CSV table of C-alpha atoms in Angstrom, one decimal:
chain,number,residue,atom,x,y,z
A,1,MET,CA,12.1,9.0,-30.8
A,2,LYS,CA,15.8,8.0,-30.1
A,3,LYS,CA,15.1,8.5,-26.4
A,4,LEU,CA,12.1,6.3,-26.6
A,5,LEU,CA,14.0,3.6,-28.4
A,6,PHE,CA,16.7,3.8,-25.8
A,7,ALA,CA,14.1,3.2,-23.1
A,8,PHE,CA,12.8,0.2,-24.9
A,9,ALA,CA,16.4,-1.2,-25.1
A,10,ILE,CA,16.7,-0.8,-21.4
A,11,CYS,CA,13.4,-2.7,-20.9
A,12,VAL,CA,14.4,-5.5,-23.2
A,13,ALA,CA,17.7,-5.9,-21.5
A,14,LEU,CA,16.0,-6.3,-18.1
A,15,SER,CA,13.3,-8.6,-19.3
A,16,ALA,CA,12.8,-10.6,-22.5
A,17,SER,CA,9.0,-10.2,-22.1
A,18,ALA,CA,6.5,-8.5,-19.9
A,19,GLN,CA,7.2,-11.3,-17.4
A,20,GLU,CA,10.2,-10.6,-15.2
A,21,ARG,CA,12.2,-13.3,-13.6
A,22,TYR,CA,12.1,-13.4,-9.8
A,23,LEU,CA,9.0,-11.0,-9.8
A,24,ASP,CA,6.5,-12.9,-11.8
A,25,GLU,CA,5.3,-16.5,-11.8
A,26,TYR,CA,5.4,-17.6,-15.4
A,27,LEU,CA,7.9,-20.6,-15.7
A,28,ASN,CA,6.8,-24.2,-15.8
A,29,VAL,CA,8.2,-26.4,-13.0
A,30,ASN,CA,9.8,-29.8,-12.7
A,31,VAL,CA,9.8,-31.6,-9.3
A,32,THR,CA,12.3,-34.2,-8.2
A,33,GLU,CA,11.0,-36.0,-5.1
A,34,ASP,CA,12.7,-37.8,-2.2
A,35,VAL,CA,16.3,-36.9,-2.8
A,36,THR,CA,18.5,-37.8,0.2
A,37,TYR,CA,20.6,-35.0,1.5
A,38,GLY,CA,21.9,-36.7,4.6
A,39,TRP,CA,21.0,-38.7,7.7
A,40,ASN,CA,21.4,-38.4,11.4
A,41,TRP,CA,20.3,-39.9,14.7
A,42,SER,CA,16.6,-40.0,15.4
A,43,VAL,CA,15.0,-39.0,18.7
A,44,HIS,CA,11.3,-39.5,18.0
A,45,PHE,CA,9.9,-42.8,19.4
A,46,ASN,CA,13.1,-44.7,18.5
A,47,PRO,CA,16.3,-43.0,19.7
A,48,ASP,CA,18.4,-45.9,18.3
A,49,ALA,CA,17.3,-45.3,14.7
A,50,ILE,CA,18.8,-43.1,12.1
A,51,ASP,CA,16.5,-40.7,10.2
A,52,THR,CA,17.1,-40.4,6.4
A,53,LEU,CA,16.8,-36.7,5.6
A,54,LYS,CA,15.1,-36.1,2.3
A,55,MET,CA,14.1,-33.2,0.1
A,56,ASP,CA,11.9,-32.4,-2.9
A,57,ILE,CA,13.5,-30.1,-5.5
A,58,TYR,CA,11.4,-27.7,-7.5
A,59,GLU,CA,13.1,-26.3,-10.6
A,60,PRO,CA,12.0,-24.0,-13.4
A,61,GLU,CA,11.9,-25.8,-16.7
A,62,GLU,CA,12.3,-23.1,-19.4
A,63,ASP,CA,15.6,-21.7,-18.3
A,64,ALA,CA,18.2,-24.3,-19.3
A,65,ASN,CA,20.6,-21.4,-20.2
A,66,VAL,CA,20.5,-20.1,-16.7
A,67,GLN,CA,23.4,-21.8,-15.1
A,68,GLN,CA,23.2,-20.3,-11.6
A,69,ARG,CA,19.8,-19.9,-9.9
A,70,PRO,CA,19.1,-18.7,-6.4
A,71,VAL,CA,17.9,-21.4,-4.0
A,72,ILE,CA,15.6,-21.4,-1.0
A,73,VAL,CA,15.5,-24.3,1.4
A,74,PHE,CA,12.1,-24.5,3.0
A,75,ASN,CA,11.1,-26.1,6.4
A,76,PRO,CA,7.5,-27.2,7.0
A,77,ALA,CA,5.7,-26.6,10.3
A,78,GLY,CA,5.1,-29.5,12.6
A,79,SER,CA,5.6,-28.5,16.3
A,80,TYR,CA,8.6,-30.9,16.3
A,81,LEU,CA,6.1,-33.8,16.5
A,82,GLN,CA,5.5,-36.5,13.8
A,83,PRO,CA,2.9,-35.4,11.2
A,84,LEU,CA,-0.6,-36.3,12.1
A,85,LEU,CA,0.4,-37.1,15.7
A,86,THR,CA,-1.5,-34.1,17.0
A,87,ALA,CA,-2.2,-32.1,13.8
A,88,PRO,CA,-2.7,-32.7,10.1
A,89,TYR,CA,0.5,-31.0,9.0
A,90,GLY,CA,4.2,-31.3,9.3
A,91,SER,CA,5.3,-32.8,6.0
A,92,ARG,CA,7.3,-31.3,3.2
A,93,LYS,CA,4.5,-32.6,1.0
A,94,ASP,CA,1.7,-30.6,2.7
A,95,PRO,CA,-0.3,-28.9,-0.1
A,96,TYR,CA,0.6,-25.3,0.8
A,97,ILE,CA,4.3,-26.2,1.0
A,98,GLN,CA,4.0,-27.6,-2.5
A,99,GLU,CA,2.2,-24.5,-3.6
A,100,MET,CA,4.8,-22.1,-2.3
A,101,CYS,CA,7.8,-24.1,-3.6
A,102,THR,CA,6.1,-24.2,-7.0
A,103,ARG,CA,5.6,-20.5,-7.0
A,104,PHE,CA,9.3,-19.9,-6.1
A,105,ALA,CA,10.3,-22.1,-9.0
A,106,GLN,CA,7.9,-20.3,-11.3
A,107,ARG,CA,9.8,-17.1,-10.5
A,108,GLY,CA,13.2,-18.7,-11.3
A,109,TRP,CA,14.3,-20.1,-8.0
A,110,VAL,CA,15.3,-23.6,-7.1
A,111,ALA,CA,13.0,-24.3,-4.2
A,112,ILE,CA,13.8,-27.2,-1.8
A,113,ALA,CA,11.3,-28.6,0.6
A,114,ILE,CA,13.0,-30.7,3.3
A,115,ASN,CA,12.2,-32.9,6.2
A,116,TYR,CA,14.2,-32.6,9.4
A,117,ARG,CA,14.4,-34.4,12.7
A,118,TYR,CA,11.4,-34.2,15.1
A,119,GLY,CA,11.2,-35.0,18.7
A,120,TRP,CA,10.5,-33.2,22.1
A,121,ASN,CA,8.5,-33.8,25.2
A,122,PRO,CA,5.8,-31.2,25.6
A,123,ILE,CA,4.4,-32.9,28.7
A,124,ALA,CA,7.6,-33.1,30.7
A,125,SER,CA,6.9,-32.5,34.4
A,126,THR,CA,9.0,-29.3,34.9
A,127,GLN,CA,9.5,-26.1,33.0
A,128,THR,CA,13.2,-26.7,32.9
A,129,ASP,CA,12.8,-30.1,31.3
A,130,ARG,CA,10.3,-28.7,28.8
A,131,ALA,CA,12.6,-25.9,27.9
A,132,ARG,CA,15.6,-28.2,27.6
A,133,SER,CA,13.6,-30.6,25.4
A,134,ILE,CA,12.3,-27.9,23.0
A,135,MET,CA,15.7,-26.2,22.7
A,136,GLN,CA,17.3,-29.5,21.7
A,137,ALA,CA,14.4,-30.1,19.3
A,138,VAL,CA,15.2,-26.8,17.6
A,139,TYR,CA,19.0,-27.4,17.7
A,140,ARG,CA,18.9,-30.7,15.8
A,141,PRO,CA,17.1,-29.4,12.7
A,142,THR,CA,19.3,-26.3,12.8
A,143,LEU,CA,22.2,-28.7,12.2
A,144,ASP,CA,20.1,-30.5,9.6
A,145,ASN,CA,19.6,-27.3,7.6
A,146,ARG,CA,23.3,-26.6,7.7
A,147,MET,CA,23.9,-30.1,6.5
A,148,CYS,CA,21.5,-29.5,3.6
A,149,VAL,CA,23.4,-26.3,2.6
A,150,ARG,CA,26.7,-28.2,2.6
A,151,TYR,CA,25.1,-31.0,0.5
A,152,LEU,CA,23.9,-28.4,-2.0
A,153,ARG,CA,27.4,-27.1,-2.3
A,154,LYS,CA,28.6,-30.6,-2.8
A,155,THR,CA,26.2,-31.1,-5.7
A,156,VAL,CA,27.7,-27.9,-7.3
A,157,SER,CA,31.2,-29.2,-7.0
A,158,GLU,CA,30.1,-32.5,-8.6
A,159,GLY,CA,28.5,-30.9,-11.7
A,160,ASN,CA,25.8,-28.6,-10.4
A,161,ILE,CA,22.9,-30.7,-11.8
A,162,TYR,CA,20.4,-28.3,-10.2
A,163,ASN,CA,22.1,-25.1,-11.5
A,164,ILE,CA,22.4,-23.6,-8.1
A,165,ASP,CA,24.2,-20.3,-7.3
A,166,THR,CA,26.0,-21.0,-4.0
A,167,GLU,CA,26.4,-17.3,-3.4
A,168,ARG,CA,22.6,-16.8,-3.3
A,169,ILE,CA,21.1,-19.2,-0.8
A,170,ALA,CA,18.1,-18.5,1.4
A,171,ILE,CA,16.6,-20.6,4.2
A,172,GLY,CA,12.9,-20.3,5.2
A,173,GLY,CA,10.2,-22.1,7.0
A,174,ASP,CA,6.8,-22.0,8.5
A,175,ASN,CA,6.2,-21.8,12.3
A,176,SER,CA,8.5,-24.5,13.8
A,177,GLY,CA,10.2,-24.7,10.5
A,178,ALA,CA,10.9,-21.0,10.7
A,179,TYR,CA,12.5,-21.5,14.1
A,180,ASN,CA,15.0,-23.8,12.3
A,181,ALA,CA,15.8,-21.2,9.6
A,182,ILE,CA,16.2,-18.4,12.2
A,183,SER,CA,18.4,-20.5,14.4
A,184,ALA,CA,20.5,-21.7,11.5
A,185,ALA,CA,21.1,-18.0,10.6
A,186,TYR,CA,21.8,-16.5,13.9
A,187,LEU,CA,23.0,-19.2,16.4
A,188,ASN,CA,26.7,-18.9,15.7
A,189,ASP,CA,28.4,-18.2,19.1
A,190,HIS,CA,28.6,-20.6,22.0
A,191,ALA,CA,27.9,-17.7,24.4
A,192,GLU,CA,24.4,-17.5,22.9
A,193,LEU,CA,23.7,-21.0,24.3
A,194,ASN,CA,24.6,-19.8,27.8
A,195,LEU,CA,22.1,-17.1,28.4
A,196,PHE,CA,20.4,-17.5,31.8
A,197,LYS,CA,17.1,-18.8,30.4
A,198,PHE,CA,18.9,-21.6,28.6
A,199,LEU,CA,20.6,-23.0,31.7
A,200,ASP,CA,19.4,-25.7,34.1
A,201,ASP,CA,19.5,-25.6,37.9
A,202,GLN,CA,23.1,-26.6,37.9
A,203,GLY,CA,24.1,-23.9,35.4
A,204,ASN,CA,24.5,-26.2,32.5
A,205,SER,CA,23.3,-25.2,29.0
A,206,PHE,CA,20.3,-27.1,27.6
A,207,ILE,CA,22.5,-27.7,24.5
A,208,ASP,CA,25.6,-29.8,25.2
A,209,VAL,CA,27.6,-29.5,22.0
A,210,ASN,CA,29.8,-32.4,23.2
A,211,GLN,CA,26.8,-34.6,22.8
A,212,LEU,CA,24.6,-33.1,20.1
A,213,GLY,CA,27.3,-31.6,17.9
A,214,ASP,CA,28.9,-28.3,17.6
A,215,LEU,CA,27.3,-25.2,16.0
A,216,ASP,CA,28.6,-26.2,12.5
A,217,GLY,CA,27.4,-29.8,13.0
A,218,SER,CA,30.8,-31.2,13.8
A,219,GLY,CA,31.8,-33.4,16.7
A,220,GLY,CA,29.5,-34.5,19.4
A,221,ASP,CA,28.7,-38.0,20.6
A,222,PRO,CA,28.9,-40.3,17.5
A,223,ASN,CA,25.8,-42.0,18.9
A,224,GLN,CA,23.9,-38.7,18.8
A,225,ASN,CA,25.3,-36.8,15.9
A,226,ILE,CA,26.6,-37.5,12.4
A,227,PHE,CA,28.7,-34.8,10.6
A,228,LEU,CA,28.6,-35.0,6.8
A,229,TYR,CA,30.3,-33.0,4.0
A,230,PRO,CA,32.8,-31.2,6.3
A,231,GLU,CA,34.7,-29.8,3.3
A,232,TYR,CA,31.8,-27.5,2.3
A,233,SER,CA,30.6,-24.3,3.8
A,234,ASP,CA,27.1,-24.0,5.4
A,235,ASP,CA,26.9,-20.2,5.1
A,236,PHE,CA,23.7,-18.7,3.5
A,237,ASP,CA,22.5,-15.2,2.7
A,238,LEU,CA,18.8,-14.6,3.5
A,239,VAL,CA,16.1,-15.8,5.9
A,240,LEU,CA,12.3,-16.1,5.3
A,241,ASN,CA,10.3,-16.3,8.6
A,242,LEU,CA,6.7,-17.4,8.4
A,243,GLY,CA,5.3,-17.3,11.9
A,244,GLY,CA,8.5,-18.4,13.7
A,245,ALA,CA,10.5,-17.0,16.5
A,246,VAL,CA,14.1,-16.6,17.7
A,247,ALA,CA,15.2,-18.0,21.1
A,248,ASP,CA,16.6,-14.6,22.0
A,249,THR,CA,16.9,-11.4,20.0
A,250,SER,CA,20.5,-11.0,21.2
A,251,TRP,CA,21.3,-13.8,18.7
A,252,ILE,CA,20.8,-11.4,15.8
A,253,ASP,CA,24.0,-9.4,15.3
A,254,ALA,CA,25.4,-7.0,12.8
A,255,GLY,CA,26.7,-8.6,9.6
A,256,GLU,CA,24.4,-11.6,9.7
A,257,PRO,CA,21.8,-12.4,7.0
A,258,PRO,CA,18.8,-10.1,6.5
A,259,ILE,CA,15.4,-11.5,7.4
A,260,ILE,CA,11.9,-11.1,5.8
A,261,ASN,CA,9.1,-11.8,8.3
A,262,PHE,CA,5.4,-12.6,8.2
A,263,HIS,CA,3.2,-13.4,11.2
A,264,GLY,CA,-0.4,-13.8,12.3
A,265,VAL,CA,-0.5,-11.3,15.2
A,266,GLN,CA,-3.1,-13.3,17.1
A,267,ASP,CA,-1.1,-16.5,16.9
A,268,ALA,CA,-1.5,-18.2,20.3
A,269,GLY,CA,1.3,-20.6,19.8
A,270,THR,CA,4.2,-18.4,18.7
A,271,PRO,CA,4.2,-14.8,20.1
A,272,TYR,CA,4.2,-11.9,17.6
A,273,GLU,CA,6.4,-10.0,20.1
A,274,THR,CA,8.3,-11.5,23.1
A,275,ASP,CA,6.5,-13.9,25.4
A,276,VAL,CA,6.6,-17.4,26.9
A,277,VAL,CA,5.6,-20.3,24.7
A,278,ILE,CA,2.8,-22.3,26.2
A,279,VAL,CA,2.0,-26.0,25.6
A,280,SER,CA,-1.4,-25.8,23.9
A,281,LEU,CA,-2.7,-29.0,25.3
A,282,THR,CA,-1.7,-28.4,29.0
A,283,GLY,CA,-1.2,-24.7,29.3
A,284,GLN,CA,2.2,-25.2,30.8
A,285,PRO,CA,5.0,-22.7,30.1
A,286,VAL,CA,8.1,-23.7,28.0
A,287,VAL,CA,10.5,-20.9,27.3
A,288,GLU,CA,10.5,-17.2,26.3
A,289,VAL,CA,11.0,-16.5,22.6
A,290,SER,CA,10.6,-13.4,20.4
A,291,GLY,CA,8.4,-13.4,17.3
A,292,ALA,CA,8.4,-11.5,14.1
A,293,LEU,CA,7.9,-7.9,15.4
A,294,ASP,CA,10.8,-8.1,17.9
A,295,ILE,CA,12.9,-9.9,15.3
A,296,ALA,CA,12.3,-7.1,12.9
A,297,LYS,CA,13.1,-4.4,15.5
A,298,GLN,CA,16.4,-6.2,16.4
A,299,ALA,CA,17.2,-6.5,12.7
A,300,ASP,CA,16.7,-2.8,12.4
A,301,ARG,CA,18.8,-1.9,15.5
A,302,THR,CA,21.7,-4.0,14.4
A,303,GLY,CA,21.6,-3.0,10.7
A,304,VAL,CA,20.9,-6.6,9.6
A,305,ASN,CA,18.0,-5.3,7.4
A,306,ASN,CA,19.7,-2.1,6.2
A,307,VAL,CA,19.7,-3.5,2.7
A,308,PHE,CA,15.9,-3.0,2.6
A,309,LEU,CA,16.2,0.6,3.8
A,310,GLU,CA,18.4,1.5,0.8
A,311,THR,CA,15.5,0.8,-1.7
A,312,ASN,CA,12.7,2.7,-3.2
A,313,LEU,CA,10.2,0.0,-2.2
A,314,ASN,CA,7.0,2.1,-1.6
A,315,ASP,CA,4.5,-0.2,-3.3
A,316,GLU,CA,1.1,-0.9,-1.8
A,317,LEU,CA,2.3,-4.0,0.2
A,318,SER,CA,5.4,-2.1,1.5
A,319,GLN,CA,3.2,0.8,2.7
A,320,ILE,CA,0.7,-1.6,4.4
A,321,GLY,CA,3.5,-3.5,6.1
A,322,ARG,CA,5.1,-0.3,7.4
A,323,SER,CA,1.7,1.1,8.5
A,324,ARG,CA,1.1,-2.0,10.6
A,325,THR,CA,4.5,-1.7,12.4
A,326,GLU,CA,5.0,2.0,12.8
A,327,GLY,CA,7.5,2.1,9.9
A,328,ILE,CA,9.6,-1.0,10.5
A,329,GLU,CA,10.9,-2.6,7.3
A,330,GLY,CA,11.2,-6.3,6.5
A,331,ILE,CA,8.0,-7.4,8.2
A,332,PHE,CA,4.4,-7.9,7.0
A,333,PRO,CA,2.0,-8.9,9.8
A,334,PHE,CA,-1.6,-10.2,9.5
A,335,PRO,CA,-3.3,-8.2,12.3
A,336,ASP,CA,-6.5,-10.2,12.7
A,337,LYS,CA,-5.2,-13.6,12.0
A,338,GLY,CA,-3.6,-16.3,14.1
A,339,PHE,CA,-1.7,-19.4,13.2
A,340,ALA,CA,-0.6,-19.7,9.5
A,341,PRO,CA,-3.6,-18.2,7.6
A,342,TYR,CA,-1.8,-19.2,4.4
A,343,ALA,CA,-1.6,-22.9,5.2
A,344,TYR,CA,-4.0,-25.6,4.0
A,345,TYR,CA,-3.7,-29.3,4.4
A,346,VAL,CA,-5.1,-32.6,3.2
A,347,CYS,CA,-8.1,-33.3,5.4
A,348,ASP,CA,-7.4,-36.4,7.5
A,349,VAL,CA,-9.9,-37.2,10.3
A,350,SER,CA,-7.2,-39.2,12.1
A,351,GLY,CA,-5.3,-36.1,12.9
A,352,ALA,CA,-7.5,-33.1,12.1
A,353,VAL,CA,-10.4,-31.9,14.1
A,354,HIS,CA,-13.3,-29.6,13.1
A,355,CYS,CA,-12.6,-30.5,9.5
A,356,ASP,CA,-15.1,-29.9,6.8
A,357,GLU,CA,-15.1,-33.3,5.2
A,358,THR,CA,-17.0,-32.0,2.1
A,359,SER,CA,-13.9,-30.1,1.2
A,360,LEU,CA,-10.6,-31.6,-0.2
A,361,TYR,CA,-8.5,-29.4,2.1
A,362,CYS,CA,-9.1,-28.3,5.7
A,363,GLY,CA,-7.4,-26.4,8.4
A,364,TYR,CA,-6.5,-27.5,11.9
A,365,LYS,CA,-8.4,-25.8,14.7
A,366,ASN,CA,-8.0,-26.1,18.4
A,367,SER,CA,-6.8,-23.8,21.2
A,368,LEU,CA,-3.6,-23.1,19.3
A,369,VAL,CA,-5.4,-21.9,16.2
A,370,SER,CA,-7.6,-18.8,16.0
A,371,ASN,CA,-8.5,-19.0,12.4
A,372,GLU,CA,-9.8,-22.1,10.5
A,373,CYS,CA,-8.6,-22.2,6.9
A,374,ASN,CA,-11.2,-24.3,5.2
A,375,ASN,CA,-9.7,-24.6,1.8
A,376,GLU,CA,-7.0,-23.4,-0.6
A,377,THR,CA,-9.2,-20.7,-2.0
A,378,VAL,CA,-9.2,-19.0,1.5
A,379,CYS,CA,-5.4,-19.5,1.9
A,380,LYS,CA,-3.9,-18.7,-1.5
A,381,PRO,CA,-4.5,-14.9,-1.3
A,382,TYR,CA,-2.2,-14.9,1.7
A,383,ILE,CA,0.4,-16.7,-0.3
A,384,ASP,CA,0.0,-14.1,-3.0
A,385,THR,CA,0.8,-11.4,-0.4
A,386,ILE,CA,3.8,-13.3,1.0
A,387,MET,CA,5.3,-13.9,-2.5
A,388,ASN,CA,4.8,-10.3,-3.7
A,389,TYR,CA,6.2,-8.8,-0.5
A,390,PHE,CA,9.2,-11.2,-0.4
A,391,ALA,CA,10.2,-11.1,-4.1
A,392,PRO,CA,11.6,-7.6,-4.5
A,393,ARG,CA,13.3,-7.7,-1.1
A,394,ALA,CA,14.9,-11.1,-2.0
A,395,MET,CA,16.1,-9.6,-5.3
A,396,VAL,CA,17.8,-6.7,-3.4
A,397,ALA,CA,19.2,-8.8,-0.6
A,398,LEU,CA,20.7,-11.4,-3.1
A,399,LYS,CA,21.4,-8.9,-5.9
A,400,LEU,CA,19.4,-10.9,-8.4
A,401,GLN,CA,19.0,-9.9,-12.0
A,402,GLY,CA,17.0,-6.6,-12.2
A,403,TYR,CA,17.4,-5.7,-8.5
A,404,GLU,CA,18.8,-2.2,-9.5
A,405,GLN,CA,15.2,-1.1,-10.2
A,406,PHE,CA,14.6,-1.0,-6.5
A,407,LEU,CA,17.6,1.0,-5.5
A,408,ASN,CA,16.3,4.3,-6.7
A,409,VAL,CA,13.1,5.8,-8.1
A,410,GLY,CA,12.9,5.1,-11.8
A,411,ILE,CA,15.7,5.6,-14.4
A,412,GLU,CA,16.6,9.2,-15.1
A,413,GLU,CA,17.2,10.0,-18.7
A,414,ASN,CA,19.0,13.0,-20.2
A,415,ALA,CA,15.8,14.7,-21.1
A,416,PRO,CA,14.5,18.3,-20.7
A,417,THR,CA,12.0,17.3,-18.0
A,418,THR,CA,13.0,15.5,-14.9
A,419,PHE,CA,10.4,13.4,-13.2
A,420,ILE,CA,9.9,10.5,-10.8
A,421,VAL,CA,7.4,7.7,-10.8
A,422,SER,CA,6.1,6.2,-7.5
A,423,PRO,CA,5.4,3.6,-6.4
A,424,ASN,CA,7.4,1.5,-8.7
A,425,PRO,CA,6.3,-1.3,-9.0
A,426,ALA,CA,2.7,-0.1,-8.7
A,427,PHE,CA,-0.7,-1.8,-8.3
A,428,ASP,CA,-3.6,0.6,-9.0
A,429,ARG,CA,-2.0,3.9,-10.1
A,430,ILE,CA,1.3,5.8,-10.3
A,431,LYS,CA,2.2,9.3,-9.2
A,432,ILE,CA,4.2,11.6,-11.4
A,433,VAL,CA,6.2,14.5,-9.9
A,434,ALA,CA,8.0,16.6,-12.5
A,435,ASP,CA,10.2,19.7,-12.5
A,436,LYS,CA,8.1,21.2,-15.3
A,437,PRO,CA,4.3,21.2,-16.0
A,438,VAL,CA,3.2,18.1,-17.9
A,439,LYS,CA,0.4,18.4,-20.5
A,440,ALA,CA,0.2,14.8,-21.9
A,441,TYR,CA,1.4,11.3,-21.3
A,442,THR,CA,1.7,8.2,-23.4
A,443,ILE,CA,2.2,4.6,-22.2
A,444,TYR,CA,3.8,1.9,-24.4
A,445,ASP,CA,4.0,-1.8,-23.8
A,446,ILE,CA,7.3,-3.8,-23.9
A,447,ALA,CA,7.0,-4.2,-27.7
A,448,GLY,CA,6.8,-0.4,-28.2
A,449,LYS,CA,3.1,-0.4,-29.0
A,450,GLN,CA,1.2,2.6,-27.7
A,451,VAL,CA,-1.5,1.4,-25.3
A,452,ILE,CA,-2.7,4.7,-23.7
A,453,ARG,CA,-2.4,8.4,-24.5
A,454,ARG,CA,-4.0,11.1,-22.4
A,455,GLU,CA,-4.0,14.9,-22.5
A,456,VAL,CA,-4.0,16.4,-19.0
A,457,PRO,CA,-4.3,19.9,-17.4
A,458,ALA,CA,-0.7,21.2,-17.2
A,459,ASN,CA,0.7,20.4,-13.8
A,460,THR,CA,3.9,19.3,-12.2
A,461,GLU,CA,2.1,16.6,-10.2
A,462,LEU,CA,-0.5,14.1,-11.5
A,463,TYR,CA,-1.8,10.6,-10.9
A,464,ILE,CA,-2.1,8.1,-13.7
A,465,PRO,CA,-4.6,5.3,-13.2
A,466,ARG,CA,-3.8,1.7,-14.2
A,467,GLU,CA,-7.0,1.5,-16.3
A,468,THR,CA,-7.1,-1.9,-18.0
A,469,LEU,CA,-3.3,-2.6,-18.1
A,470,GLU,CA,-2.2,-6.1,-17.3
A,471,ALA,CA,0.7,-6.8,-15.0
A,472,GLY,CA,4.0,-6.2,-16.6
A,473,MET,CA,6.6,-3.7,-17.7
A,474,TYR,CA,5.7,-0.4,-19.4
A,475,VAL,CA,7.4,2.7,-20.7
A,476,LEU,CA,5.9,6.1,-19.8
A,477,GLU,CA,6.5,9.1,-22.0
A,478,ILE,CA,5.6,12.5,-20.7
A,479,GLU,CA,5.3,15.7,-22.7
A,480,ASP,CA,5.8,19.1,-21.0
A,481,THR,CA,4.4,22.4,-22.1
A,482,ALA,CA,7.4,23.1,-24.2
A,483,ALA,CA,6.7,20.0,-26.2
A,484,GLN,CA,9.8,18.3,-24.8
A,485,LYS,CA,9.5,14.5,-24.1
A,486,SER,CA,11.0,12.3,-21.4
A,487,VAL,CA,10.6,8.6,-20.8
A,488,LYS,CA,10.9,6.2,-17.9
A,489,LYS,CA,10.1,2.5,-17.3
A,490,TYR,CA,7.8,1.2,-14.6
A,491,PHE,CA,5.9,-1.9,-13.6
A,492,PHE,CA,2.4,-2.9,-12.7
A,493,ASN,CA,2.2,-5.9,-10.4
A,494,LYS,CA,-0.5,-8.4,-9.8
A,495,VAL,CA,-1.2,-8.8,-6.1
A,496,SER,CA,-3.9,-9.8,-3.6
A,497,VAL,CA,-3.4,-8.0,-0.3
A,498,PHE,CA,-4.2,-9.7,3.1
C-alpha cells in the first residue's frame, strides 16, 4: 500500500488533476486583440507607407499563479499577398488561426497571432525577378518575427504583463507564414544569402542587407527598414512548420532550434521534398525550396532534432508519423492531402471560389489546392492531430513541466517485479512487458479510486485495453505469481488521427 501511495504522490506532483498542462486542453482563454508590436516600411501597393504590425494575444485564464509561460508566435498563411486579393485567407483572424491559438492557450501557452509585411510580384517577367521578389518577401517578415520576439522580451523587462518565459519561445506558421518561422530560425549567416540560386546575373544577392536591414534587423536604408528594441535578444527555441519550406536545407545547422513539421504531401504550391515553386496562376517558375520531408532529413543529419530521438515517444501518432517517413522523427505528413487540410476560412465570395455558400466556412480551391475543406468539422480533426503530435515534442524541446515522462519508459519503482508500459501516453491499449509472470492488474484513477481490476493468465507480456477509461492520468498496479505488487503511472490521450 505504501508503494501505491507513493505512486499517487508522484502523479499529484505532476498534475493537480487528470488534466495535464501542455498536454490537455482544459483552461479557459482570454484574448487581447490588436496589440502593436512594431512598425516598418510597407511594400504592398504603397511603398511610401509604414505598416503597423499587430498581434492578438491568447492567454490561459485559470493560471494566475504561473508566472512564466511558454509562448508561441504564429504566422498566418497568405502567399505574401493582401488577404482576399487572390484567396480568402491571410489574416491573423482567420478562423483556423483563432482555433489553433485558442488550443495552445487552453494547454497553458501564451499564443500570439501576428500580422507581418506582405508584398511580392508573382507576375514579374523573368525568373530572376520573381526569385528576387519572393526572397525579399520572405526576408521582410523574417525581420518582423525577430522584432516581435524582441518586443516580447521588452514586455517582460517592463513588468511581464503576459507572464512570458523568455527562455521558452517558439515561432510557427502556416504555409507562407511557416516560411517566415523557418527563415527566422535558420537564416543567421550572410553566406547563406550568397548561394548561387540566390544571385542575379551580376552575381549580387537577391537580399541586399544594406537596403533591407541586416539579419538581426539592424541597419539598412532608413527608408526601407526600421530597427526597434535593439537592446533585446531575438533568439528563440523551437519551430512549428505547417506546410512551409526552407530556401535551402544548408541553412539548417547543428545547434539551431529543433523543428516539428506537418505537410500535405500533395500540396502543389509548396513541395513536400525539394522542387521549384511555381506561380499557380501562370505556371512560371520562381525558386527552388525544400519542404517538410527534406527539412526533417536535414534536421536529422545535423542533430537539430536529436532532442526528439532521446524520448520514449512511441504513441500512435508517433508510430504513424515514422511509418510515413521511413522512421524520420519530427515530421507528420498527410499523404493524400494537399494545401492545408486543417485550414478553414470565412466564406467570402469576393475572394473565394467554389465556395459552398450554405456553409459558414469554406475552403479555397483552384489549381494550387488539391483538397477543398468545406467547413470546420472537416478541418478540426487535422488540428487535433497537429496539437497532439506537437505537444509532447514541444514539452521535451522546451523542458516544460512534466517533460521527464517522455525521456524514458515509465517510472521504475523499487518493487519485486520490473515492468515497462508502452506506448506511454497511449490511445487504445497499453502493452506490459515484465520480468516475472503477471497474474492480475488493477487500474486506479488520479484520486486513488480503483476503476478496473482483471485477473489474467500468468504471462510476462500482456496487452491491457483502454475499455471505457477517459483521457487522463492513471496508476497501474500489477501483481505477479508470488503476490508481489508493483505500480507505474501512465496516460491515455484523446486524439483524432489524420
